[in-house]
PDB file of N, CA and C in Angstrom:
ATOM      1  N   UNK A   1      83.678  98.864 101.344  1.00  0.00           N
ATOM      2  CA  UNK A   1      83.752  99.578 102.323  1.00  0.00           C
ATOM      3  C   UNK A   1      83.785 101.007 101.810  1.00  0.00           C
ATOM      4  N   UNK A   2      82.716 101.720 102.507  1.00  0.00           N
ATOM      5  CA  UNK A   2      82.671 103.433 102.280  1.00  0.00           C
ATOM      6  C   UNK A   2      83.769 104.106 102.375  1.00  0.00           C
ATOM      7  N   UNK A   3      83.925 105.340 101.731  1.00  0.00           N
ATOM      8  CA  UNK A   3      84.956 106.158 101.984  1.00  0.00           C
ATOM      9  C   UNK A   3      84.934 106.883 103.109  1.00  0.00           C
ATOM     10  N   UNK A   4      86.247 106.891 103.933  1.00  0.00           N
ATOM     11  CA  UNK A   4      86.347 107.103 105.357  1.00  0.00           C
ATOM     12  C   UNK A   4      87.815 108.248 105.227  1.00  0.00           C
ATOM     13  N   UNK A   5      87.566 109.323 105.840  1.00  0.00           N
ATOM     14  CA  UNK A   5      88.525 110.197 106.044  1.00  0.00           C
ATOM     15  C   UNK A   5      89.353 109.736 107.295  1.00  0.00           C
ATOM     16  N   UNK A   6      90.508 109.333 107.031  1.00  0.00           N
ATOM     17  CA  UNK A   6      91.534 108.746 107.792  1.00  0.00           C
ATOM     18  C   UNK A   6      92.553 109.707 108.506  1.00  0.00           C
ATOM     19  N   UNK A   7      92.471 110.062 109.915  1.00  0.00           N
ATOM     20  CA  UNK A   7      93.279 110.936 110.917  1.00  0.00           C
ATOM     21  C   UNK A   7      94.386 110.040 110.831  1.00  0.00           C
ATOM     22  N   UNK A   8      95.806 110.696 110.645  1.00  0.00           N
ATOM     23  CA  UNK A   8      96.958 110.154 110.977  1.00  0.00           C
ATOM     24  C   UNK A   8      97.494 110.962 112.272  1.00  0.00           C
ATOM     25  N   UNK A   9      97.926 109.890 113.211  1.00  0.00           N
ATOM     26  CA  UNK A   9      98.511 110.506 114.263  1.00  0.00           C
ATOM     27  C   UNK A   9      99.952 109.755 114.696  1.00  0.00           C
ATOM     28  N   UNK A  10     101.006 110.486 115.312  1.00  0.00           N
ATOM     29  CA  UNK A  10     102.053 110.014 115.443  1.00  0.00           C
ATOM     30  C   UNK A  10     102.534 109.799 116.907  1.00  0.00           C
ATOM     31  N   UNK A  11     103.287 108.770 117.229  1.00  0.00           N
ATOM     32  CA  UNK A  11     104.118 108.722 118.389  1.00  0.00           C
ATOM     33  C   UNK A  11     105.089 109.763 118.728  1.00  0.00           C
ATOM     34  N   UNK A  12     105.060 110.083 119.977  1.00  0.00           N
ATOM     35  CA  UNK A  12     106.159 111.270 119.785  1.00  0.00           C
ATOM     36  C   UNK A  12     107.477 110.776 119.531  1.00  0.00           C
ATOM     37  N   UNK A  13     107.929 109.629 119.624  1.00  0.00           N
ATOM     38  CA  UNK A  13     109.072 109.029 119.238  1.00  0.00           C
ATOM     39  C   UNK A  13     109.343 109.348 117.620  1.00  0.00           C
ATOM     40  N   UNK A  14     108.329 109.091 117.341  1.00  0.00           N
ATOM     41  CA  UNK A  14     108.248 109.088 115.349  1.00  0.00           C
ATOM     42  C   UNK A  14     109.180 110.228 115.094  1.00  0.00           C
ATOM     43  N   UNK A  15     108.212 111.622 115.639  1.00  0.00           N
ATOM     44  CA  UNK A  15     108.845 112.863 115.364  1.00  0.00           C
ATOM     45  C   UNK A  15     110.000 112.963 115.812  1.00  0.00           C
ATOM     46  N   UNK A  16     110.145 112.631 117.001  1.00  0.00           N
ATOM     47  CA  UNK A  16     111.447 112.966 117.885  1.00  0.00           C
ATOM     48  C   UNK A  16     112.877 112.400 117.510  1.00  0.00           C
ATOM     49  N   UNK A  17     112.517 110.931 116.974  1.00  0.00           N
ATOM     50  CA  UNK A  17     113.580 110.140 116.779  1.00  0.00           C
ATOM     51  C   UNK A  17     113.695 109.458 115.305  1.00  0.00           C
ATOM     52  N   UNK A  18     112.674 108.712 114.693  1.00  0.00           N
ATOM     53  CA  UNK A  18     112.566 108.156 113.741  1.00  0.00           C
ATOM     54  C   UNK A  18     112.752 108.900 112.318  1.00  0.00           C
ATOM     55  N   UNK A  19     111.796 110.151 112.420  1.00  0.00           N
ATOM     56  CA  UNK A  19     111.888 110.944 111.167  1.00  0.00           C
ATOM     57  C   UNK A  19     113.214 111.545 110.868  1.00  0.00           C
ATOM     58  N   UNK A  20     113.882 112.421 111.924  1.00  0.00           N
ATOM     59  CA  UNK A  20     115.008 113.033 111.888  1.00  0.00           C
ATOM     60  C   UNK A  20     116.109 112.170 111.451  1.00  0.00           C
ATOM     61  N   UNK A  21     116.167 110.900 111.521  1.00  0.00           N
ATOM     62  CA  UNK A  21     117.181 110.051 111.041  1.00  0.00           C
ATOM     63  C   UNK A  21     116.981 109.529 109.688  1.00  0.00           C
ATOM     64  N   UNK A  22     115.844 109.777 109.006  1.00  0.00           N
ATOM     65  CA  UNK A  22     116.017 109.652 107.751  1.00  0.00           C
ATOM     66  C   UNK A  22     116.610 110.717 106.899  1.00  0.00           C
ATOM     67  N   UNK A  23     117.145 110.150 105.744  1.00  0.00           N
ATOM     68  CA  UNK A  23     117.656 111.302 104.700  1.00  0.00           C
ATOM     69  C   UNK A  23     116.547 111.974 103.945  1.00  0.00           C
ATOM     70  N   UNK A  24     116.757 113.018 103.327  1.00  0.00           N
ATOM     71  CA  UNK A  24     115.682 113.665 102.724  1.00  0.00           C
ATOM     72  C   UNK A  24     114.802 112.929 101.859  1.00  0.00           C
ATOM     73  N   UNK A  25     115.466 112.171 100.576  1.00  0.00           N
ATOM     74  CA  UNK A  25     114.748 111.610  99.808  1.00  0.00           C
ATOM     75  C   UNK A  25     113.814 110.411 100.375  1.00  0.00           C
ATOM     76  N   UNK A  26     114.240 109.896 101.414  1.00  0.00           N
ATOM     77  CA  UNK A  26     113.435 108.594 102.194  1.00  0.00           C
ATOM     78  C   UNK A  26     112.225 109.225 102.877  1.00  0.00           C
ATOM     79  N   UNK A  27     112.627 110.532 103.316  1.00  0.00           N
ATOM     80  CA  UNK A  27     111.649 111.082 104.296  1.00  0.00           C
ATOM     81  C   UNK A  27     110.496 111.581 103.294  1.00  0.00           C
ATOM     82  N   UNK A  28     110.742 112.121 102.018  1.00  0.00           N
ATOM     83  CA  UNK A  28     109.839 112.636 101.183  1.00  0.00           C
ATOM     84  C   UNK A  28     108.961 111.032 100.608  1.00  0.00           C
ATOM     85  N   UNK A  29     109.628 109.798 100.398  1.00  0.00           N
ATOM     86  CA  UNK A  29     108.855 108.617  99.972  1.00  0.00           C
ATOM     87  C   UNK A  29     107.888 108.376 101.088  1.00  0.00           C
ATOM     88  N   UNK A  30     108.395 108.666 102.157  1.00  0.00           N
ATOM     89  CA  UNK A  30     107.789 107.864 103.465  1.00  0.00           C
ATOM     90  C   UNK A  30     106.558 108.686 103.656  1.00  0.00           C
ATOM     91  N   UNK A  31     106.568 110.165 103.688  1.00  0.00           N
ATOM     92  CA  UNK A  31     105.390 110.997 103.524  1.00  0.00           C
ATOM     93  C   UNK A  31     104.654 110.706 102.539  1.00  0.00           C
ATOM     94  N   UNK A  32     104.929 110.471 101.490  1.00  0.00           N
ATOM     95  CA  UNK A  32     103.979 110.575 100.153  1.00  0.00           C
ATOM     96  C   UNK A  32     103.323 109.130 100.612  1.00  0.00           C
ATOM     97  N   UNK A  33     103.805 107.962 100.729  1.00  0.00           N
ATOM     98  CA  UNK A  33     103.052 106.757 101.341  1.00  0.00           C
ATOM     99  C   UNK A  33     102.108 106.777 102.134  1.00  0.00           C
ATOM    100  N   UNK A  34     102.552 107.754 103.336  1.00  0.00           N
ATOM    101  CA  UNK A  34     101.301 107.918 104.142  1.00  0.00           C
ATOM    102  C   UNK A  34     100.180 108.591 103.576  1.00  0.00           C
ATOM    103  N   UNK A  35     100.609 109.539 102.947  1.00  0.00           N
ATOM    104  CA  UNK A  35      99.448 110.585 102.373  1.00  0.00           C
ATOM    105  C   UNK A  35      98.698 109.690 101.264  1.00  0.00           C
ATOM    106  N   UNK A  36      99.194 108.891 100.381  1.00  0.00           N
ATOM    107  CA  UNK A  36      98.619 108.492  99.467  1.00  0.00           C
ATOM    108  C   UNK A  36      98.320 106.830  99.650  1.00  0.00           C
ATOM    109  N   UNK A  37      98.673 106.100 100.771  1.00  0.00           N
ATOM    110  CA  UNK A  37      98.164 105.038 100.921  1.00  0.00           C
ATOM    111  C   UNK A  37      97.443 104.818 102.314  1.00  0.00           C
ATOM    112  N   UNK A  38      98.054 105.342 103.503  1.00  0.00           N
ATOM    113  CA  UNK A  38      97.544 105.002 104.680  1.00  0.00           C
ATOM    114  C   UNK A  38      96.153 106.020 104.888  1.00  0.00           C
ATOM    115  N   UNK A  39      96.231 107.137 104.107  1.00  0.00           N
ATOM    116  CA  UNK A  39      94.828 108.060 104.513  1.00  0.00           C
ATOM    117  C   UNK A  39      93.799 107.492 103.517  1.00  0.00           C
ATOM    118  N   UNK A  40      94.025 106.784 102.614  1.00  0.00           N
ATOM    119  CA  UNK A  40      93.190 106.334 101.538  1.00  0.00           C
ATOM    120  C   UNK A  40      92.788 105.118 102.092  1.00  0.00           C
ATOM    121  N   UNK A  41      93.374 104.135 102.395  1.00  0.00           N
ATOM    122  CA  UNK A  41      92.849 102.842 102.852  1.00  0.00           C
ATOM    123  C   UNK A  41      94.155 101.829 103.564  1.00  0.00           C
ATOM    124  N   UNK A  42      94.097 102.108 104.990  1.00  0.00           N
ATOM    125  CA  UNK A  42      95.119 101.285 105.439  1.00  0.00           C
ATOM    126  C   UNK A  42      95.120 100.001 105.665  1.00  0.00           C
ATOM    127  N   UNK A  43      93.853  99.567 105.400  1.00  0.00           N
ATOM    128  CA  UNK A  43      93.704  98.162 105.648  1.00  0.00           C
ATOM    129  C   UNK A  43      94.035  97.259 104.400  1.00  0.00           C
ATOM    130  N   UNK A  44      93.882  97.980 103.111  1.00  0.00           N
ATOM    131  CA  UNK A  44      94.469  97.320 101.871  1.00  0.00           C
ATOM    132  C   UNK A  44      96.019  97.413 101.704  1.00  0.00           C
ATOM    133  N   UNK A  45      96.583  98.325 102.321  1.00  0.00           N
ATOM    134  CA  UNK A  45      98.123  98.735 101.882  1.00  0.00           C
ATOM    135  C   UNK A  45      99.143  98.101 103.079  1.00  0.00           C
ATOM    136  N   UNK A  46      98.511  97.907 104.154  1.00  0.00           N
ATOM    137  CA  UNK A  46      99.352  97.445 105.190  1.00  0.00           C
ATOM    138  C   UNK A  46      99.370  95.838 105.353  1.00  0.00           C
ATOM    139  N   UNK A  47     100.476  95.324 105.974  1.00  0.00           N
ATOM    140  CA  UNK A  47     100.325  93.888 106.007  1.00  0.00           C
ATOM    141  C   UNK A  47     100.121  93.724 107.979  1.00  0.00           C
ATOM    142  N   UNK A  48      99.173  92.952 108.223  1.00  0.00           N
ATOM    143  CA  UNK A  48      99.103  92.492 109.411  1.00  0.00           C
ATOM    144  C   UNK A  48     100.377  91.944 110.310  1.00  0.00           C
ATOM    145  N   UNK A  49     100.550  92.080 111.215  1.00  0.00           N
ATOM    146  CA  UNK A  49     101.755  91.547 111.857  1.00  0.00           C
ATOM    147  C   UNK A  49     101.282  90.544 113.131  1.00  0.00           C
ATOM    148  N   UNK A  50     101.888  89.755 113.537  1.00  0.00           N
ATOM    149  CA  UNK A  50     101.502  88.855 114.801  1.00  0.00           C
ATOM    150  C   UNK A  50     102.645  88.669 115.799  1.00  0.00           C
ATOM    151  N   UNK A  51     102.475  87.664 116.668  1.00  0.00           N
ATOM    152  CA  UNK A  51     102.985  87.697 117.736  1.00  0.00           C
ATOM    153  C   UNK A  51     102.877  88.688 118.797  1.00  0.00           C
ATOM    154  N   UNK A  52     103.989  89.449 119.329  1.00  0.00           N
ATOM    155  CA  UNK A  52     103.962  90.578 120.091  1.00  0.00           C
ATOM    156  C   UNK A  52     103.512  91.708 119.358  1.00  0.00           C
ATOM    157  N   UNK A  53     103.184  91.945 118.137  1.00  0.00           N
ATOM    158  CA  UNK A  53     102.939  93.127 117.415  1.00  0.00           C
ATOM    159  C   UNK A  53     101.545  92.804 116.876  1.00  0.00           C
ATOM    160  N   UNK A  54     100.627  91.912 117.332  1.00  0.00           N
ATOM    161  CA  UNK A  54      99.395  91.494 116.599  1.00  0.00           C
ATOM    162  C   UNK A  54      98.690  92.723 116.985  1.00  0.00           C
ATOM    163  N   UNK A  55      97.817  93.003 115.851  1.00  0.00           N
ATOM    164  CA  UNK A  55      97.237  94.178 115.828  1.00  0.00           C
ATOM    165  C   UNK A  55      97.836  95.444 115.102  1.00  0.00           C
ATOM    166  N   UNK A  56      98.896  95.425 115.034  1.00  0.00           N
ATOM    167  CA  UNK A  56      99.839  96.436 114.387  1.00  0.00           C
ATOM    168  C   UNK A  56      99.860  95.884 113.089  1.00  0.00           C
ATOM    169  N   UNK A  57      99.862  96.870 111.986  1.00  0.00           N
ATOM    170  CA  UNK A  57     100.454  96.630 110.642  1.00  0.00           C
ATOM    171  C   UNK A  57     101.485  97.296 110.075  1.00  0.00           C
ATOM    172  N   UNK A  58     102.078  96.703 108.969  1.00  0.00           N
ATOM    173  CA  UNK A  58     103.632  97.401 108.397  1.00  0.00           C
ATOM    174  C   UNK A  58     103.164  97.847 107.021  1.00  0.00           C
ATOM    175  N   UNK A  59     103.599  98.880 106.580  1.00  0.00           N
ATOM    176  CA  UNK A  59     103.788  99.273 105.591  1.00  0.00           C
ATOM    177  C   UNK A  59     105.089  99.427 104.810  1.00  0.00           C
ATOM    178  N   UNK A  60     105.434  98.929 103.870  1.00  0.00           N
ATOM    179  CA  UNK A  60     106.727  98.853 103.129  1.00  0.00           C
ATOM    180  C   UNK A  60     106.792 100.066 102.562  1.00  0.00           C
ATOM    181  N   UNK A  61     108.243 100.611 102.668  1.00  0.00           N
ATOM    182  CA  UNK A  61     108.352 101.517 101.883  1.00  0.00           C
ATOM    183  C   UNK A  61     110.040 101.721 101.714  1.00  0.00           C
ATOM    184  N   UNK A  62     110.198 101.260 100.636  1.00  0.00           N
ATOM    185  CA  UNK A  62     111.747 100.788 100.232  1.00  0.00           C
ATOM    186  C   UNK A  62     112.388  99.928 101.438  1.00  0.00           C
ATOM    187  N   UNK A  63     113.097 100.214 102.182  1.00  0.00           N
ATOM    188  CA  UNK A  63     113.929  99.378 103.081  1.00  0.00           C
ATOM    189  C   UNK A  63     113.127  99.743 104.263  1.00  0.00           C
ATOM    190  N   UNK A  64     112.224 100.505 104.359  1.00  0.00           N
ATOM    191  CA  UNK A  64     111.865 101.017 105.682  1.00  0.00           C
ATOM    192  C   UNK A  64     110.315 100.352 105.783  1.00  0.00           C
ATOM    193  N   UNK A  65     109.910 100.409 107.160  1.00  0.00           N
ATOM    194  CA  UNK A  65     108.569 100.038 107.327  1.00  0.00           C
ATOM    195  C   UNK A  65     108.161 100.989 108.440  1.00  0.00           C
ATOM    196  N   UNK A  66     106.883 101.359 107.848  1.00  0.00           N
ATOM    197  CA  UNK A  66     105.776 102.065 108.945  1.00  0.00           C
ATOM    198  C   UNK A  66     105.066 100.991 109.662  1.00  0.00           C
ATOM    199  N   UNK A  67     105.382 101.079 110.926  1.00  0.00           N
ATOM    200  CA  UNK A  67     104.343 100.342 111.835  1.00  0.00           C
ATOM    201  C   UNK A  67     103.300 101.096 112.296  1.00  0.00           C
ATOM    202  N   UNK A  68     102.020 100.852 112.002  1.00  0.00           N
ATOM    203  CA  UNK A  68     100.663 101.542 112.696  1.00  0.00           C
ATOM    204  C   UNK A  68      99.785 100.617 113.127  1.00  0.00           C
ATOM    205  N   UNK A  69      98.864 101.191 113.720  1.00  0.00           N
ATOM    206  CA  UNK A  69      97.563 100.451 114.378  1.00  0.00           C
ATOM    207  C   UNK A  69      96.470 101.164 113.677  1.00  0.00           C
ATOM    208  N   UNK A  70      95.297 100.869 113.691  1.00  0.00           N
ATOM    209  CA  UNK A  70      94.000 101.424 113.270  1.00  0.00           C
ATOM    210  C   UNK A  70      93.206 101.291 114.378  1.00  0.00           C
ATOM    211  N   UNK A  71      92.631 102.595 114.926  1.00  0.00           N
ATOM    212  CA  UNK A  71      91.614 102.474 115.724  1.00  0.00           C
ATOM    213  C   UNK A  71      90.415 103.502 115.301  1.00  0.00           C
ATOM    214  N   UNK A  72      89.368 103.100 115.241  1.00  0.00           N
ATOM    215  CA  UNK A  72      87.904 103.966 114.680  1.00  0.00           C
ATOM    216  C   UNK A  72      88.716 104.519 113.253  1.00  0.00           C
ATOM    217  N   UNK A  73      88.549 106.070 112.931  1.00  0.00           N
ATOM    218  CA  UNK A  73      88.964 106.567 112.034  1.00  0.00           C
ATOM    219  C   UNK A  73      90.437 106.983 112.340  1.00  0.00           C
ATOM    220  N   UNK A  74      91.165 106.645 112.800  1.00  0.00           N
ATOM    221  CA  UNK A  74      92.570 107.241 113.167  1.00  0.00           C
ATOM    222  C   UNK A  74      93.699 106.097 112.756  1.00  0.00           C
ATOM    223  N   UNK A  75      94.587 106.436 111.890  1.00  0.00           N
ATOM    224  CA  UNK A  75      95.807 105.534 111.721  1.00  0.00           C
ATOM    225  C   UNK A  75      97.023 106.130 112.555  1.00  0.00           C
ATOM    226  N   UNK A  76      97.077 105.338 113.548  1.00  0.00           N
ATOM    227  CA  UNK A  76      98.544 105.815 114.746  1.00  0.00           C
ATOM    228  C   UNK A  76      99.543 105.282 114.376  1.00  0.00           C
ATOM    229  N   UNK A  77     100.459 105.948 113.955  1.00  0.00           N
ATOM    230  CA  UNK A  77     101.866 105.527 113.510  1.00  0.00           C
ATOM    231  C   UNK A  77     102.531 105.592 114.545  1.00  0.00           C
ATOM    232  N   UNK A  78     103.240 104.189 114.964  1.00  0.00           N
ATOM    233  CA  UNK A  78     104.107 104.009 116.244  1.00  0.00           C
ATOM    234  C   UNK A  78     105.575 104.258 115.920  1.00  0.00           C
ATOM    235  N   UNK A  79     105.759 103.903 114.537  1.00  0.00           N
ATOM    236  CA  UNK A  79     107.400 103.754 114.409  1.00  0.00           C
ATOM    237  C   UNK A  79     107.855 103.663 113.012  1.00  0.00           C
ATOM    238  N   UNK A  80     108.543 104.293 112.640  1.00  0.00           N
ATOM    239  CA  UNK A  80     109.319 104.235 110.857  1.00  0.00           C
ATOM    240  C   UNK A  80     110.686 103.699 111.302  1.00  0.00           C
ATOM    241  N   UNK A  81     111.114 102.771 110.962  1.00  0.00           N
ATOM    242  CA  UNK A  81     112.176 102.001 110.923  1.00  0.00           C
ATOM    243  C   UNK A  81     112.788 101.297 109.941  1.00  0.00           C
ATOM    244  N   UNK A  82     114.155 101.062 109.828  1.00  0.00           N
ATOM    245  CA  UNK A  82     114.809 100.291 108.619  1.00  0.00           C
ATOM    246  C   UNK A  82     114.204  98.775 109.007  1.00  0.00           C
ATOM    247  N   UNK A  83     114.234  98.347 107.942  1.00  0.00           N
ATOM    248  CA  UNK A  83     113.493  96.940 108.005  1.00  0.00           C
ATOM    249  C   UNK A  83     114.546  95.972 108.940  1.00  0.00           C
ATOM    250  N   UNK A  84     115.572  96.164 109.031  1.00  0.00           N
ATOM    251  CA  UNK A  84     116.659  95.235 109.776  1.00  0.00           C
ATOM    252  C   UNK A  84     116.356  95.552 111.341  1.00  0.00           C
ATOM    253  N   UNK A  85     115.680  96.691 111.714  1.00  0.00           N
ATOM    254  CA  UNK A  85     115.580  96.941 112.950  1.00  0.00           C
ATOM    255  C   UNK A  85     114.090  96.938 113.330  1.00  0.00           C
ATOM    256  N   UNK A  86     113.061  97.212 112.420  1.00  0.00           N
ATOM    257  CA  UNK A  86     111.495  97.590 112.707  1.00  0.00           C
ATOM    258  C   UNK A  86     111.024  96.616 113.559  1.00  0.00           C
ATOM    259  N   UNK A  87     111.586  95.250 113.694  1.00  0.00           N
ATOM    260  CA  UNK A  87     110.457  94.377 114.561  1.00  0.00           C
ATOM    261  C   UNK A  87     111.261  93.870 115.819  1.00  0.00           C
ATOM    262  N   UNK A  88     112.348  94.602 116.258  1.00  0.00           N
ATOM    263  CA  UNK A  88     113.259  94.336 117.388  1.00  0.00           C
ATOM    264  C   UNK A  88     112.265  94.063 118.524  1.00  0.00           C
ATOM    265  N   UNK A  89     112.727  93.634 119.658  1.00  0.00           N
ATOM    266  CA  UNK A  89     111.948  93.607 120.978  1.00  0.00           C
ATOM    267  C   UNK A  89     112.168  94.976 121.530  1.00  0.00           C
ATOM    268  N   UNK A  90     110.753  95.162 121.840  1.00  0.00           N
ATOM    269  CA  UNK A  90     110.674  96.434 122.739  1.00  0.00           C
ATOM    270  C   UNK A  90     109.859  97.563 121.897  1.00  0.00           C
ATOM    271  N   UNK A  91     109.621  97.640 120.448  1.00  0.00           N
ATOM    272  CA  UNK A  91     109.157  98.342 119.710  1.00  0.00           C
ATOM    273  C   UNK A  91     107.557  98.174 120.088  1.00  0.00           C
ATOM    274  N   UNK A  92     107.207  97.176 120.334  1.00  0.00           N
ATOM    275  CA  UNK A  92     105.660  97.108 120.820  1.00  0.00           C
ATOM    276  C   UNK A  92     105.211  98.202 122.212  1.00  0.00           C
ATOM    277  N   UNK A  93     106.279  98.295 122.725  1.00  0.00           N
ATOM    278  CA  UNK A  93     105.859  99.543 123.914  1.00  0.00           C
ATOM    279  C   UNK A  93     105.394 100.769 123.336  1.00  0.00           C
ATOM    280  N   UNK A  94     105.746 101.030 121.808  1.00  0.00           N
ATOM    281  CA  UNK A  94     105.162 102.336 121.228  1.00  0.00           C
ATOM    282  C   UNK A  94     103.525 101.948 120.992  1.00  0.00           C
ATOM    283  N   UNK A  95     103.233 100.708 121.174  1.00  0.00           N
ATOM    284  CA  UNK A  95     101.695 100.664 120.758  1.00  0.00           C
ATOM    285  C   UNK A  95     100.729 100.249 121.863  1.00  0.00           C
ATOM    286  N   UNK A  96     101.282  99.582 123.168  1.00  0.00           N
ATOM    287  CA  UNK A  96     100.506  99.062 123.818  1.00  0.00           C
ATOM    288  C   UNK A  96     101.015  99.769 125.377  1.00  0.00           C
TER     289      UNK A  96
END
């Protein structure tokens, strides 16, 4: 696959709820992972999900999961949650 410039877009709740709940070191780790992985090749680094989250991918960053979808040249980040709650019912509403 050729080089693509991936644009990152965020669901409003990611900026309003998810990111403010992170401590500073985890916030830095997640920002770095997005910058160095998802903007490079979101297909390689993320794991495809299934069932109600079919079409969504998950990037593991420590105990957190960055849930995102890929559409054309945009990576849409719908949630950044601790793994214990990342896949709970209702999170799919941020994507569909």
